[in-house]
Amino acid sequence: MESYLSLAIAILAAPLFPGIILKVKAFFAGKKGPPLLIKYYTLAKLLQKGSVYSNSTSFVFTLGPTVSLASALVVLLFFPFAGADPLFSFHGDVIVLFYLMAIGRFFTVIAALDTASPFEGMGAAREVFFSTLAEATIFTILILFYRLNGSLSFAEYFTGENPISLAGASGALLLFAIVSLFMVLLTENSRVPVDDPATHLELTMIHEVMILDHSGPDLALIELGAFYKLFFYSAFITHLMYPFTLAHGISNGVIFYIIIAIIYGAVGMTESIMARYKMNLVPKFILTSFALVFFAAILTMGVFQ
Amino acid sequence: MINFTEAILVIILLSVLFSLGSTRLLALVRIMVLQGVAVSLIPLFLKDHGTLGSGPIIFFQVMILIKGVLIPALLYLAVKRVAIKREIEPFIGYHASIMTGLVIILVSVFITNHLRLSLPTGQATLLIAAITTMASGFFLMMARKKAITQVIGYLMLENGIYLIGTALTKHSHTLYIVEFGVLLDLLVGVMIMGIILNNINTAFDDVDTTLLGRLKD
Amino acid sequence: MDTFLLSLIVLFAGGIFSLLTYRQFNLMKGAYIAITAIGCLAGLFSIMTPLQEPSVVVTFSRPWLHLFTLSFTLDALSAFFLIPIFAVCPLAVLYSFHYMDKADRKGSTGVNFFFFNILIASMALVATADNIISFALVWEIMSISSFFLVIYDYQKEETRRAGYIYFIFSQAGAMFIFAAFALAYSRTGSYDFAAFAGMPGTIKIIVFFLALVGFGSKAGIFPLHMWLPHAHPAAPSNISAVMSGVMIKMGIYGIIRLYAVLDVTDLIFGQTLLTLGAVSGVLGVVYALGKHDLKKLLAYHSVENIGIILIGAGIGMIGIASDNMVMASFGFAGGLLHVLNHSIFKSLLFLGAGAVLQKTKTRHIDQLGGLIKRMPITGKSFLIGSVSISGLPPFNGFVSEFLIYYGAFHGLTLSGSSFIFTMFGIISLAIIGGLAAACFSKVVGVVFLGEPRSENAAMAVEAGGTITLPMIILAASCLVIGIFPDPFVQSAFSGMRAIKVLVPVTAPEVAIVTANLALAARLFLGMLLFSLVLRKIFYRNKVIERGPTWGCGFTQPTVKMQYTATSYARSVINFYRPFVLIRDSYSGISRIFPGRTTYETRVDDIAETALTDQVVTPILYLLSKFRWIQHGHIQLYIAYIVVTIIVLLLFL
């Protein structure tokens, strides 16, 4: 019961948090900013609309939004939100889930190429390039976690006897993991300093330019998938920062969502105080995240055991 | 709960890594502030060092002052006064530098395991961090063009030496005296560099060490 | 064994038949395909028993030339490698009905069919050969017959060159294998593989590494992969499908079989294979990204997939060396299953590339585009093949990669260098996966999606029925293995029983893993269905309008403005610059009214350039000094022969 409830809350609440990012950015800019529920309004608006498809497109174009949403949803099924047991879990599920996210990306990319637009092709090229690098970081994080508690699934990481968290035995190493996971979050969810979702020039975008031709409900599905992805990464970091095995039920949930809100706030803050990197510096940024967690994994070799 | 020594060591390693990947001089100076402070704090948290007398406490305060404030301030002034361009000009690109960082830490872990020093528990990491910092300092000196980055590399090297010192010795006064001497040398070095850079800058247009190579006969 | 031999005889008969009756072209093709299919089905039937009951080992041997014994054994490992041979080859043969349709080349088509069946039979024999003599014999038959298949288009200079390169590589490789066998024979005095286990440890290592060079050049391990990107584009597509999908796996078979018969547990084997695998994998896919000839690109992907298989085998061997049986079993199982999976999707992709080639006459992908609307079946099956080869769930490529990951992660508890190697393996697998997805999104996007970039691509129509049917079957099997992985994983597990030092994890434990994989795949498909339904609901009673692509304010877009494969891949390749040679030439703009400007970029393989510059050129220079020996007078040649014979007689 608890599992269903926490999953349902997560699914419903995910579009709320990007509103926080906008609020934080508005605060830094000295503006009032859009209402907190803005993303819900956007979704409702998009769902009511119809669509215009490009003449160049084929059925692949419609697969882009659906596959990316489906992959994001499956990931949520396996994640123990606020320490509640997930609906599904097995030894090795993290590998499957990160690959499922990759298939979501694959179809978003080919849907972009389906439109025959030069800009969307450019965005697609950048997206695949940066994600190949981010993938290395993610799997090194998994290596680190396996070294720390010998498990290969989200449920085992965070709900077992020896949960991975900052307060645990080798918490210091998780500093590396948290920093680099935050960098991966920024990369994979197309945030500043890797990509600027609010920019106005198509040439400088990555993710936004890929979905230029999607409109109406299709765009809503993509947005929804993006919210879930961002929510998943934030929840991942949240669990690293605070072990949810200590208390139960309501208090866990409250702490969980507070930390999530803080992380979204941090994303907003990063966006406010940093400029976007030049495209050729982005690989360096991701490579740094890889190096961080690689350091941590190497340090497990003789020392932190 | 979280172990502070380890956390600080992690911060030192983070700073090493970021320094290899940083593209701006001022950012590099800021990283050095962080590293300097973290390095000076390390002895305070080492378990077996017991209680500290007033002498060492003062020493640490001076250390933090020099490493965290004085040297960075001088570097900052140098960057500002000499109007050096913001970019760090690397001989070896950033990607390759970061990869070198990975190799360095890998090798330092193997060296540490190989040395088999009878270190107290938890200090093996200290040694790893120290060797990594030293080697990265050397690497920065080799791989960057500008004179000022070489000084920063030297600073990092010194941080590494200091870490090794703390790892290998107990609280003996000799360490502090030697360390203090080195630190003063460094301080003088930074000052001289500032003056020389300033003069070079007024005499020539550039402070690129590749151009200094032409001075050879 | 009887059925197995029968199937080989049927295959041989099919080959002879095609030679005899090539004048009745269509009849010959039909009957030949039927005979070959029957032969392969019989072969498939014969390997059922050894696969299901791994303890059953049947041997067939007969004396030859009164000196040697030709001996063949069918055990579980052989049976596993026979699956791709007998399952993929008939599909490639079926494909040739519409593909090999040049009426003016009846004779060479007949010869081609003959060698094709010889190749199938010899591959089957390689996988069962049980002693040095029989292995060497059938290995050579396999190399020679495939050489003749490659030079089908022998009128073209390019094809002859490719065949020449392939011939050199396969013969040089065979030389190393024979050297290894000779060394082993000199130590054991027996032709039997079984005797290899008795050799001293250092000799075993030398034998293994000598043979590794030979098997590696057949399998296409970096840096011995150079023949692949030449031979595959030159050969007809059904031939490349079988060569890339099936034949190069014989190199892998050789490595694993040799490892099994040597009965060794040193760490060095696993570490070497893992390193070679990681290097081949990453560089293979990076070069693939840089290539824009469709078949060359697929050839480099073979290098990549061989890399993945080797990573699996390397993980398995490290597991054995450090007595971590979970790691060993899953590593080997992943590697073996990837052999099967790769044979399925790679042949699917080559067949698809062949269909594209036949209908558009264009190999450069930057001149294609929009084919999925003109060739829907080819396009869809190629899309499935692309997703599978990128190792994405819920298709088969993911299953084998997952098993390798699973094994590797269990090896992370090791200490010291084994941990570093395992970690290295995992990271390179992750990078390979990402890059493969990047490369195939490029191929699918540029070849099949968007707008056609040339007249040829715009005029393309769907290929004939016997071309699309094999692709549909292969695409369907990609999905089937992805959703019902259990029987395939179990047969991979039974296949590795040939490695005696390995104690595989029990079948129920494997079943748990495969059930989980199946669950995840089905969950994903369920969610996909859910999203599709959701989309349908939101679009109910709504009209989807059609319009031009949003040109970001530009109102006169042309198809030339589409992003090309070259630009798509450029930033990724740049990142790997030290390992890839990128050469640009740009004519520049000189006058106020610029004339025609050109820009050319090419991506080269460092292994190939290094070989050309450091080895071939100096040797050619050296040898050119001996040109005077070759003067053209027959009398002097006879003198050479006489002198040689006398010298030999003196020394014998």
mmCIF file of C-alpha atoms in Angstrom, chain A residues 53-215:
data_model
loop_
_atom_site.group_PDB
_atom_site.id
_atom_site.type_symbol
_atom_site.label_atom_id
_atom_site.label_comp_id
_atom_site.label_asym_id
_atom_site.label_seq_id
_atom_site.Cartn_x
_atom_site.Cartn_y
_atom_site.Cartn_z
ATOM 1 C CA TYR A 53 3.166 17.401 -38.106
ATOM 2 C CA SER A 54 5.884 18.078 -40.570
ATOM 3 C CA ASN A 55 5.462 16.644 -44.067
ATOM 4 C CA SER A 56 8.788 14.920 -43.720
ATOM 5 C CA THR A 57 7.866 12.834 -40.722
ATOM 6 C CA SER A 58 6.975 9.162 -40.499
ATOM 7 C CA PHE A 59 5.652 6.965 -37.692
ATOM 8 C CA VAL A 60 9.001 7.325 -35.899
ATOM 9 C CA PHE A 61 8.046 10.893 -35.084
ATOM 10 C CA THR A 62 5.140 9.742 -32.933
ATOM 11 C CA LEU A 63 7.265 7.103 -31.226
ATOM 12 C CA GLY A 64 9.641 9.717 -29.804
ATOM 13 C CA PRO A 65 7.314 11.112 -27.114
ATOM 14 C CA THR A 66 5.746 7.798 -26.194
ATOM 15 C CA VAL A 67 8.950 5.818 -25.818
ATOM 16 C CA SER A 68 10.605 8.523 -23.766
ATOM 17 C CA LEU A 69 7.597 8.753 -21.479
ATOM 18 C CA ALA A 70 7.350 4.969 -21.139
ATOM 19 C CA SER A 71 11.013 4.632 -20.224
ATOM 20 C CA ALA A 72 10.740 7.393 -17.620
ATOM 21 C CA LEU A 73 7.675 5.720 -16.124
ATOM 22 C CA VAL A 74 9.329 2.305 -15.856
ATOM 23 C CA VAL A 75 12.203 3.876 -13.952
ATOM 24 C CA LEU A 76 9.766 5.313 -11.430
ATOM 25 C CA LEU A 77 8.292 1.856 -10.817
ATOM 26 C CA PHE A 78 11.667 0.637 -9.572
ATOM 27 C CA PHE A 79 12.577 3.548 -7.343
ATOM 28 C CA PRO A 80 11.992 3.503 -3.569
ATOM 29 C CA PHE A 81 10.597 6.988 -3.067
ATOM 30 C CA ALA A 82 11.090 8.171 0.510
ATOM 31 C CA GLY A 83 12.252 4.721 1.537
ATOM 32 C CA ALA A 84 9.011 2.943 0.626
ATOM 33 C CA ASP A 85 9.547 -0.390 -1.108
ATOM 34 C CA PRO A 86 9.265 0.028 -4.845
ATOM 35 C CA LEU A 87 6.674 -1.915 -6.843
ATOM 36 C CA PHE A 88 9.330 -3.917 -8.630
ATOM 37 C CA SER A 89 12.903 -4.589 -7.792
ATOM 38 C CA PHE A 90 15.535 -7.141 -8.639
ATOM 39 C CA HIS A 91 19.266 -7.580 -8.404
ATOM 40 C CA GLY A 92 20.634 -5.737 -11.416
ATOM 41 C CA ASP A 93 17.697 -3.464 -12.106
ATOM 42 C CA VAL A 94 19.836 -0.307 -12.171
ATOM 43 C CA ILE A 95 21.598 -1.512 -15.313
ATOM 44 C CA VAL A 96 18.283 -2.177 -17.022
ATOM 45 C CA LEU A 97 16.858 1.156 -15.960
ATOM 46 C CA PHE A 98 19.741 3.268 -17.188
ATOM 47 C CA TYR A 99 19.568 1.417 -20.483
ATOM 48 C CA LEU A 100 15.830 2.022 -20.638
ATOM 49 C CA MET A 101 16.507 5.711 -20.296
ATOM 50 C CA ALA A 102 18.936 5.330 -23.158
ATOM 51 C CA ILE A 103 16.232 3.875 -25.380
ATOM 52 C CA GLY A 104 14.014 6.829 -24.508
ATOM 53 C CA ARG A 105 16.812 9.105 -25.650
ATOM 54 C CA PHE A 106 17.419 7.052 -28.789
ATOM 55 C CA PHE A 107 13.855 7.521 -29.919
ATOM 56 C CA THR A 108 13.777 11.213 -29.024
ATOM 57 C CA VAL A 109 16.875 11.610 -31.151
ATOM 58 C CA ILE A 110 15.593 9.761 -34.179
ATOM 59 C CA ALA A 111 12.256 11.538 -33.899
ATOM 60 C CA ALA A 112 14.251 14.761 -34.153
ATOM 61 C CA LEU A 113 16.109 13.480 -37.195
ATOM 62 C CA ASP A 114 12.798 12.466 -38.726
ATOM 63 C CA THR A 115 11.808 16.092 -39.249
ATOM 64 C CA ALA A 116 14.657 16.758 -41.712
ATOM 65 C CA SER A 117 15.399 19.994 -39.892
ATOM 66 C CA PRO A 118 19.038 21.107 -39.712
ATOM 67 C CA PHE A 119 18.609 22.516 -36.238
ATOM 68 C CA GLU A 120 17.044 19.414 -34.797
ATOM 69 C CA GLY A 121 19.822 17.313 -36.264
ATOM 70 C CA MET A 122 22.331 19.554 -34.559
ATOM 71 C CA GLY A 123 20.580 19.200 -31.231
ATOM 72 C CA ALA A 124 20.398 15.450 -31.687
ATOM 73 C CA ALA A 125 24.114 15.234 -32.383
ATOM 74 C CA ARG A 126 24.908 17.144 -29.215
ATOM 75 C CA GLU A 127 22.494 15.123 -27.139
ATOM 76 C CA VAL A 128 24.005 11.787 -28.141
ATOM 77 C CA PHE A 129 27.552 13.046 -27.719
ATOM 78 C CA PHE A 130 27.066 14.343 -24.212
ATOM 79 C CA SER A 131 25.052 11.360 -23.137
ATOM 80 C CA THR A 132 27.760 8.903 -24.188
ATOM 81 C CA LEU A 133 30.055 10.672 -21.753
ATOM 82 C CA ALA A 134 27.453 10.894 -19.020
ATOM 83 C CA GLU A 135 26.840 7.163 -19.347
ATOM 84 C CA ALA A 136 30.429 6.478 -18.299
ATOM 85 C CA THR A 137 29.905 8.602 -15.194
ATOM 86 C CA ILE A 138 26.705 6.815 -14.297
ATOM 87 C CA PHE A 139 28.217 3.381 -14.573
ATOM 88 C CA THR A 140 31.212 4.447 -12.515
ATOM 89 C CA ILE A 141 28.764 5.604 -9.855
ATOM 90 C CA LEU A 142 27.194 2.151 -9.966
ATOM 91 C CA ILE A 143 30.663 0.630 -9.601
ATOM 92 C CA LEU A 144 31.268 2.788 -6.547
ATOM 93 C CA PHE A 145 27.955 1.754 -5.014
ATOM 94 C CA TYR A 146 28.646 -1.894 -5.653
ATOM 95 C CA ARG A 147 31.954 -1.506 -3.860
ATOM 96 C CA LEU A 148 30.236 0.186 -0.953
ATOM 97 C CA ASN A 149 27.392 -2.197 -0.309
ATOM 98 C CA GLY A 150 27.475 -4.939 -2.909
ATOM 99 C CA SER A 151 24.100 -4.317 -4.451
ATOM 100 C CA LEU A 152 22.753 -3.601 -7.871
ATOM 101 C CA SER A 153 19.283 -2.212 -7.420
ATOM 102 C CA PHE A 154 17.758 0.978 -6.109
ATOM 103 C CA ALA A 155 15.843 -0.846 -3.419
ATOM 104 C CA GLU A 156 18.998 -2.534 -2.145
ATOM 105 C CA TYR A 157 20.945 0.702 -2.238
ATOM 106 C CA PHE A 158 18.554 2.649 -0.102
ATOM 107 C CA THR A 159 16.331 0.339 1.891
ATOM 108 C CA GLY A 160 18.620 -2.525 2.853
ATOM 109 C CA GLU A 161 20.488 -3.034 6.093
ATOM 110 C CA ASN A 162 23.465 -1.034 4.986
ATOM 111 C CA PRO A 163 22.003 1.840 2.981
ATOM 112 C CA ILE A 164 24.259 4.069 0.967
ATOM 113 C CA SER A 165 24.122 7.523 2.401
ATOM 114 C CA LEU A 166 26.247 10.398 3.481
ATOM 115 C CA ALA A 167 25.848 9.325 7.093
ATOM 116 C CA GLY A 168 27.040 5.785 6.406
ATOM 117 C CA ALA A 169 30.424 4.197 6.917
ATOM 118 C CA SER A 170 32.221 5.674 3.918
ATOM 119 C CA GLY A 171 30.086 8.746 3.656
ATOM 120 C CA ALA A 172 32.992 10.938 2.650
ATOM 121 C CA LEU A 173 33.257 9.165 -0.671
ATOM 122 C CA LEU A 174 29.643 9.964 -1.367
ATOM 123 C CA LEU A 175 30.579 13.615 -1.505
ATOM 124 C CA PHE A 176 32.232 12.731 -4.790
ATOM 125 C CA ALA A 177 29.201 10.761 -5.908
ATOM 126 C CA ILE A 178 26.747 13.507 -4.992
ATOM 127 C CA VAL A 179 28.707 16.222 -6.736
ATOM 128 C CA SER A 180 29.140 14.175 -9.866
ATOM 129 C CA LEU A 181 25.547 12.956 -9.847
ATOM 130 C CA PHE A 182 24.430 16.559 -9.617
ATOM 131 C CA MET A 183 26.579 17.311 -12.643
ATOM 132 C CA VAL A 184 25.009 14.363 -14.470
ATOM 133 C CA LEU A 185 21.582 15.636 -13.468
ATOM 134 C CA LEU A 186 22.351 18.974 -15.052
ATOM 135 C CA THR A 187 23.648 17.270 -18.191
ATOM 136 C CA GLU A 188 20.964 14.669 -18.670
ATOM 137 C CA ASN A 189 18.128 17.046 -17.966
ATOM 138 C CA SER A 190 19.489 19.805 -20.157
ATOM 139 C CA ARG A 191 19.991 22.449 -17.503
ATOM 140 C CA VAL A 192 22.481 25.294 -17.283
ATOM 141 C CA PRO A 193 25.530 25.135 -17.575
ATOM 142 C CA VAL A 194 25.199 22.393 -20.192
ATOM 143 C CA ASP A 195 22.083 23.538 -21.954
ATOM 144 C CA ASP A 196 19.840 26.509 -21.447
ATOM 145 C CA PRO A 197 16.147 25.640 -21.650
ATOM 146 C CA ALA A 198 15.227 29.313 -21.706
ATOM 147 C CA THR A 199 17.447 30.469 -24.527
ATOM 148 C CA HIS A 200 15.873 31.970 -27.602
ATOM 149 C CA LEU A 201 18.352 30.878 -30.263
ATOM 150 C CA GLU A 202 17.907 27.414 -31.721
ATOM 151 C CA LEU A 203 21.573 27.130 -32.609
ATOM 152 C CA THR A 204 22.584 27.128 -28.986
ATOM 153 C CA MET A 205 20.051 24.627 -27.675
ATOM 154 C CA ILE A 206 20.405 20.928 -27.162
ATOM 155 C CA HIS A 207 17.251 19.319 -25.867
ATOM 156 C CA GLU A 208 14.741 22.027 -26.652
ATOM 157 C CA VAL A 209 15.732 22.203 -30.291
ATOM 158 C CA MET A 210 15.169 18.477 -30.726
ATOM 159 C CA ILE A 211 11.507 18.803 -29.886
ATOM 160 C CA LEU A 212 10.851 21.940 -31.934
ATOM 161 C CA ASP A 213 8.402 20.225 -34.231
ATOM 162 C CA HIS A 214 6.439 18.461 -31.539
ATOM 163 C CA SER A 215 3.286 20.190 -30.470
#
